[in-house]
CSV table of C-alpha atoms in Angstrom, one decimal:
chain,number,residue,atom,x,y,z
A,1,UNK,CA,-32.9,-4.6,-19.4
A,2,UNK,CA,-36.5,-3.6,-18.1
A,3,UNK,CA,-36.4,-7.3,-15.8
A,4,UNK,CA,-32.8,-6.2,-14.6
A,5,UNK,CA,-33.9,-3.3,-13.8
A,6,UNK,CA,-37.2,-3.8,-12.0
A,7,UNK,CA,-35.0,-7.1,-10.3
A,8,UNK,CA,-33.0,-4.1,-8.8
A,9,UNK,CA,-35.2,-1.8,-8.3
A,10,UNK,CA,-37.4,-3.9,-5.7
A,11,UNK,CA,-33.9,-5.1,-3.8
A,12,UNK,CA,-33.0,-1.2,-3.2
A,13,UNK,CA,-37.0,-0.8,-1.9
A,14,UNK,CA,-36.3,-4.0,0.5
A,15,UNK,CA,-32.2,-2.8,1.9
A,16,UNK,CA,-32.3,1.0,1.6
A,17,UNK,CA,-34.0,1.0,5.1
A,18,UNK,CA,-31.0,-1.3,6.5
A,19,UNK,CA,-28.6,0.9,4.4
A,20,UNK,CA,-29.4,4.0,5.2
A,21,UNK,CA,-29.2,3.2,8.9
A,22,UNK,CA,-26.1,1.5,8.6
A,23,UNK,CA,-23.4,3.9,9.7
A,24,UNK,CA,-25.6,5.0,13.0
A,25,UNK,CA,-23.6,5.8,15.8
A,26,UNK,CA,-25.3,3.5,18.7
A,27,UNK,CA,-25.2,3.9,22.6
A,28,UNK,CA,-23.9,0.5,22.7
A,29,UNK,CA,-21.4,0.8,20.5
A,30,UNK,CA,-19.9,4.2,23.1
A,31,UNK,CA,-20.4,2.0,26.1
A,32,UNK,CA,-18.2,-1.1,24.2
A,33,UNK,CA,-15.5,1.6,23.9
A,34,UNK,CA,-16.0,3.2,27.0
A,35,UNK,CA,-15.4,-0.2,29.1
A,36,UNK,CA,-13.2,-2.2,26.4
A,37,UNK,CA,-9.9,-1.0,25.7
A,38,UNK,CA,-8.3,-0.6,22.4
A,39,UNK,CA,-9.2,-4.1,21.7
A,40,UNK,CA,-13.2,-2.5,21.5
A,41,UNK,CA,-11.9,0.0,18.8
A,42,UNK,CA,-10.7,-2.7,16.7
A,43,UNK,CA,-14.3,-4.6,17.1
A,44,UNK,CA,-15.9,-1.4,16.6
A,45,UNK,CA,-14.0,-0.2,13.3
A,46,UNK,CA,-14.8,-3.8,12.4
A,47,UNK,CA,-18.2,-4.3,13.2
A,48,UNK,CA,-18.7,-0.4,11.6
A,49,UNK,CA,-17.0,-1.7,7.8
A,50,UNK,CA,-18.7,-4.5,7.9
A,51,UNK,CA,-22.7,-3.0,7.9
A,52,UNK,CA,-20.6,-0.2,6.3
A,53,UNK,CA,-23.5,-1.0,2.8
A,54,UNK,CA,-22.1,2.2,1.3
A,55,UNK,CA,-18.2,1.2,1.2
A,56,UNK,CA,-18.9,-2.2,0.6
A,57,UNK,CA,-21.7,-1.6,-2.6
A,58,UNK,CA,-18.8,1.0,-3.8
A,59,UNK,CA,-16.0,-2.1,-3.5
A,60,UNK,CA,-18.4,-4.5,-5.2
A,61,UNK,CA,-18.4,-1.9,-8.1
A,62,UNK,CA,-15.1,-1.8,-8.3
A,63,UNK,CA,-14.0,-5.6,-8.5
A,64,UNK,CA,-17.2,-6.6,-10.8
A,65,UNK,CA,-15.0,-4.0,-13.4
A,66,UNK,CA,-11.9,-5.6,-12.9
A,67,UNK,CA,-11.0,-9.6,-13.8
A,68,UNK,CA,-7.5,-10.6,-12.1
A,69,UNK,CA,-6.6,-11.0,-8.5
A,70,UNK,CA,-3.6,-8.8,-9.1
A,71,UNK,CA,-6.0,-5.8,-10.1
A,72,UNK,CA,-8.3,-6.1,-7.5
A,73,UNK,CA,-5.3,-6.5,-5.4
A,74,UNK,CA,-4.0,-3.1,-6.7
A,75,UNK,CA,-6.8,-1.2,-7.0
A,76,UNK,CA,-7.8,-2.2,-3.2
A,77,UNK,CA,-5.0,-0.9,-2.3
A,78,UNK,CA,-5.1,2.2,-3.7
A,79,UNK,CA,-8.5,2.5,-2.0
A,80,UNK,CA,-7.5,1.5,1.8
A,81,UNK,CA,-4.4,3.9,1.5
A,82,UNK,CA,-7.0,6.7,0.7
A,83,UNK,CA,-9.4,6.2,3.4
A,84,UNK,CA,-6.3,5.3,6.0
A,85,UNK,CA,-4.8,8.7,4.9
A,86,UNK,CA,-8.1,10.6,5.7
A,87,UNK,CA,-9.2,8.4,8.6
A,88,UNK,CA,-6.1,9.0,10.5
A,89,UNK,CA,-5.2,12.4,9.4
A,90,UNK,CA,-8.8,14.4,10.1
A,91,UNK,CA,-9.5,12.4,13.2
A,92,UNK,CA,-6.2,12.8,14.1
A,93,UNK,CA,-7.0,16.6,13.5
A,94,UNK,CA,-10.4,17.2,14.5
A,95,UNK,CA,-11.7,18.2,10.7
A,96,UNK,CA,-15.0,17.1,10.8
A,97,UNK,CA,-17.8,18.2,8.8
A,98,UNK,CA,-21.6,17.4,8.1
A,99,UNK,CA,-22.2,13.3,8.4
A,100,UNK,CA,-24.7,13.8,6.2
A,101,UNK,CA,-23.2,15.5,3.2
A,102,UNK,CA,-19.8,13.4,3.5
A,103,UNK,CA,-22.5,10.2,3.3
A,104,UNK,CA,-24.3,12.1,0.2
A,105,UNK,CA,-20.9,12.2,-1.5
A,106,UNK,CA,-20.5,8.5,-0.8
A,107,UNK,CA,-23.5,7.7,-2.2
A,108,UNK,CA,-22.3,9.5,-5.4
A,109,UNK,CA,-19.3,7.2,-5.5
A,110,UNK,CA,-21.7,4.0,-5.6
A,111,UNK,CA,-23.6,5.8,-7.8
A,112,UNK,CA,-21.1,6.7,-10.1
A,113,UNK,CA,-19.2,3.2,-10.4
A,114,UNK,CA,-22.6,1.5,-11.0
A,115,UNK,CA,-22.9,3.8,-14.2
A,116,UNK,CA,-19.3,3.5,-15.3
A,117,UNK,CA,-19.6,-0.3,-15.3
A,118,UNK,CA,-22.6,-0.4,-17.5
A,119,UNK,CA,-20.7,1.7,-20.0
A,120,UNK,CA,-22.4,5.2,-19.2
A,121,UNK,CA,-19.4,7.2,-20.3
A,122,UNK,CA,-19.0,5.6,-23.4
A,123,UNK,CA,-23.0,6.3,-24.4
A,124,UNK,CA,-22.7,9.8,-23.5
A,125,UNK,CA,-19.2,9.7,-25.8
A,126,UNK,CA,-17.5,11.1,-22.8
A,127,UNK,CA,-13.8,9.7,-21.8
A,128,UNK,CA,-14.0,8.2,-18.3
A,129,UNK,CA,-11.5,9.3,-15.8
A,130,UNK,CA,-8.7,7.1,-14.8
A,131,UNK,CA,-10.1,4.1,-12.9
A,132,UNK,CA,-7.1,4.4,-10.3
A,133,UNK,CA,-6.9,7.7,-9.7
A,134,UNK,CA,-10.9,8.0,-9.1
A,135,UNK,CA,-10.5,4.9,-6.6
A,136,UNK,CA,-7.6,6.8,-4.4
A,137,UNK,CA,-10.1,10.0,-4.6
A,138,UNK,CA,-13.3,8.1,-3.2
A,139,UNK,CA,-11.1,6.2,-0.9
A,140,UNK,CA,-10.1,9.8,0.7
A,141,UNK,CA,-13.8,10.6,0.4
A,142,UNK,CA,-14.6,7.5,2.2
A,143,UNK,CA,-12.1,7.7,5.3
A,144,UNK,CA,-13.2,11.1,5.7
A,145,UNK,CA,-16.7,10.0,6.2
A,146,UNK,CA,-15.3,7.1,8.5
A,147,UNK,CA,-13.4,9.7,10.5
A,148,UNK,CA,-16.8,11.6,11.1
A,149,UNK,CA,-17.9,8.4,12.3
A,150,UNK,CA,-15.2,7.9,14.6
A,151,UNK,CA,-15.3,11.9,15.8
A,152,UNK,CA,-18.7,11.1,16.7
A,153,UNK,CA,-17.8,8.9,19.9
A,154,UNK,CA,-16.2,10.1,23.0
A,155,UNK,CA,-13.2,8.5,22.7
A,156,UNK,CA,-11.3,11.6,25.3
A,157,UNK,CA,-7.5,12.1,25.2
A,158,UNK,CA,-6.0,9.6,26.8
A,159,UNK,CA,-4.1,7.5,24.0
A,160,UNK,CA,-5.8,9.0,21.8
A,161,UNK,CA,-3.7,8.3,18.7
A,162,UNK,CA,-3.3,4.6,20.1
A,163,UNK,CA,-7.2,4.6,19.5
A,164,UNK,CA,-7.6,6.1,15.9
A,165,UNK,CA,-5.3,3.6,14.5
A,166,UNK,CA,-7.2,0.3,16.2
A,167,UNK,CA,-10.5,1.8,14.8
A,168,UNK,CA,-8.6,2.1,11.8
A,169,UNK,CA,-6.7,-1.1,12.0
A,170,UNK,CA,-10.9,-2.4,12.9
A,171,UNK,CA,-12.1,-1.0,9.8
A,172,UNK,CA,-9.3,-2.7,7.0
A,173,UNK,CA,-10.4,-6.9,9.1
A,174,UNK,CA,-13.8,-5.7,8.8
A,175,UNK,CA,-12.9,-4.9,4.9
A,176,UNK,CA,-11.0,-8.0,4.5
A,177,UNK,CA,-14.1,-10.0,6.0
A,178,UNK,CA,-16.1,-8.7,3.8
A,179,UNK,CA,-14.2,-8.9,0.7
A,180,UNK,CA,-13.6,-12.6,1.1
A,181,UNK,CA,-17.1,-13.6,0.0
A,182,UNK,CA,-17.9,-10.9,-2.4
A,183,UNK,CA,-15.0,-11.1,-4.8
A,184,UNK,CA,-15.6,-15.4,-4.5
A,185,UNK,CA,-19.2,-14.9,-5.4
A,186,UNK,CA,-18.4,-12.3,-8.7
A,187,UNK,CA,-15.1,-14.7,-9.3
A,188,UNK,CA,-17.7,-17.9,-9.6
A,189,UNK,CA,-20.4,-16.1,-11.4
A,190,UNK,CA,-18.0,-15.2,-14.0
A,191,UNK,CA,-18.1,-18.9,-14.7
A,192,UNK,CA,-22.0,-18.7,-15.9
A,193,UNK,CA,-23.6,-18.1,-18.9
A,194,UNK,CA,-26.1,-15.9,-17.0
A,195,UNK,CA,-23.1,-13.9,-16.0
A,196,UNK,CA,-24.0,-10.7,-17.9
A,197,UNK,CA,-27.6,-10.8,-16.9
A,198,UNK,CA,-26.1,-10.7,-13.1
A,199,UNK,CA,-23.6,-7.9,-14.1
A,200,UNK,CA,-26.2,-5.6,-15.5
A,201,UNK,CA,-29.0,-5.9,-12.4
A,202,UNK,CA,-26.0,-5.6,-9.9
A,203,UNK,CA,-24.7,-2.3,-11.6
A,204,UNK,CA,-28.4,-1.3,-12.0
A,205,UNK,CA,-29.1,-1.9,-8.6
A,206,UNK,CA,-25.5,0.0,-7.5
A,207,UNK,CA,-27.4,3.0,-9.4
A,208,UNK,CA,-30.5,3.1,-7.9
A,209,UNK,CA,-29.1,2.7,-4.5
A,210,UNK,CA,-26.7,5.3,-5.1
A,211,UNK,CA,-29.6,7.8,-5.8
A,212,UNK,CA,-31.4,6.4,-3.5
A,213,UNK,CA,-29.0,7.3,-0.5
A,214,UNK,CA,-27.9,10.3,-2.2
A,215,UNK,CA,-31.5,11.8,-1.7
A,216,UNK,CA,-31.9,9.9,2.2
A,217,UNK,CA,-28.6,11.7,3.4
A,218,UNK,CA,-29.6,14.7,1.3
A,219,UNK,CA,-33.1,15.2,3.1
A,220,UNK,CA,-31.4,14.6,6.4
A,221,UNK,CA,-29.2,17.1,5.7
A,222,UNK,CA,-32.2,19.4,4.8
A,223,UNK,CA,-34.4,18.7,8.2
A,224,UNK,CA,-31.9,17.7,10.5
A,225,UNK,CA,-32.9,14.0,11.1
């Protein structure tokens, strides 16, 4: 437990940096839309999924509780309707709010499905919620933050709908892309013996970076940055 732990421990020190600039919203990134079309908002929702650490370290979560194709299928699903409905719908309508506290709640969601997967609920003898129904809610959570994102850019009025749904449409490729290799990688560790050494230090590390970009979004919340 203790080498898991200090195995995860010193990979958070080494990505939170990466991580916690992930979602930033670039000048180059406004001058690719600017000059390229809808096509750009497809590259852009791509490229912004796939260095998206907090979605992706959530997803990881997920799949690494579930075993068949058909499950991950579903409960994927489940997920990209959620963040579809809350992408589209608050871009769509302007509701915006803090980028830092959506990203704060985000991190919770990592947080939370690292604890759930190394049995947290059962040691405190507490039920866990319904797996599903706690994937469609962080999926919601998840667009939102997405559609902050996505509010963030001057993307003007002129097909302006046209635009939200490429970004989105940019956003599920990028998920795809980067669902590919991660559910291969946890499908052929599965096959090893040192698979439940793997399991814990992942789930340990999904913790620690959970809290770890709880308290970076938190403090730049707090002074601004």
């Amino acid at each position: 437990m203790h080498g898991n732990l200090r195995w995860a421990l010193s990979l958070l020190v080494g990505l939170l940096p990466l991580m916690g600039f992930a979602h930033d919203v670039s000048s180059a990134d406004q001058e690719i839309l600017r000059n390229g079309g809808l096509w750009a908002y497809i590259q852009v929702g791509a490229t912004h999924m796939l260095t998206g650490y907090d979605h992706l370290l959530f997803l990881t979560g997920v799949i690494f509780y579930l075993n068949s194709f058909m499950d991950i299928l579903k409960f994927i699903t489940v997920f990209t309707i959620g963040h579809c409905i809350t992408l589209i719908g608050a871009t769509y309508e302007g509701i915006t709010a803090d980028e830092h506290l959506v990203d704060a709640i985000i991190a919770l969601s990592v947080l939370y499905k690292g604890f759930e997967n190394l049995g947290g609920f059962e040691k405190l003898k507490v039920k866990s919620p319904n797996l599903l129904f706690m994937v469609g809610l962080f999926g919601l959570i998840h667009g939102f933050g997405l559609s902050t994102r996505l509010q963030s850019f001057d993307i003007g009025k002129e097909q302006f709908l046209a635009k939200i749904l490429c970004f989105n449409l940019g956003v599920e490729v990028g998920q795809v892309l980067a669902l590919i290799p991660i559910v291969f990688i946890l499908t052929l560790s599965r096959k090893y013996k040192q698979f439940p050494a793997f399991y814990k230090s992942v789930n340990w590390y999904l913790v620690l970076a959970g809290i770890g970009l709880f308290a970076y979004q938190l403090y730049g919340y707090l002074t601004g940055h």
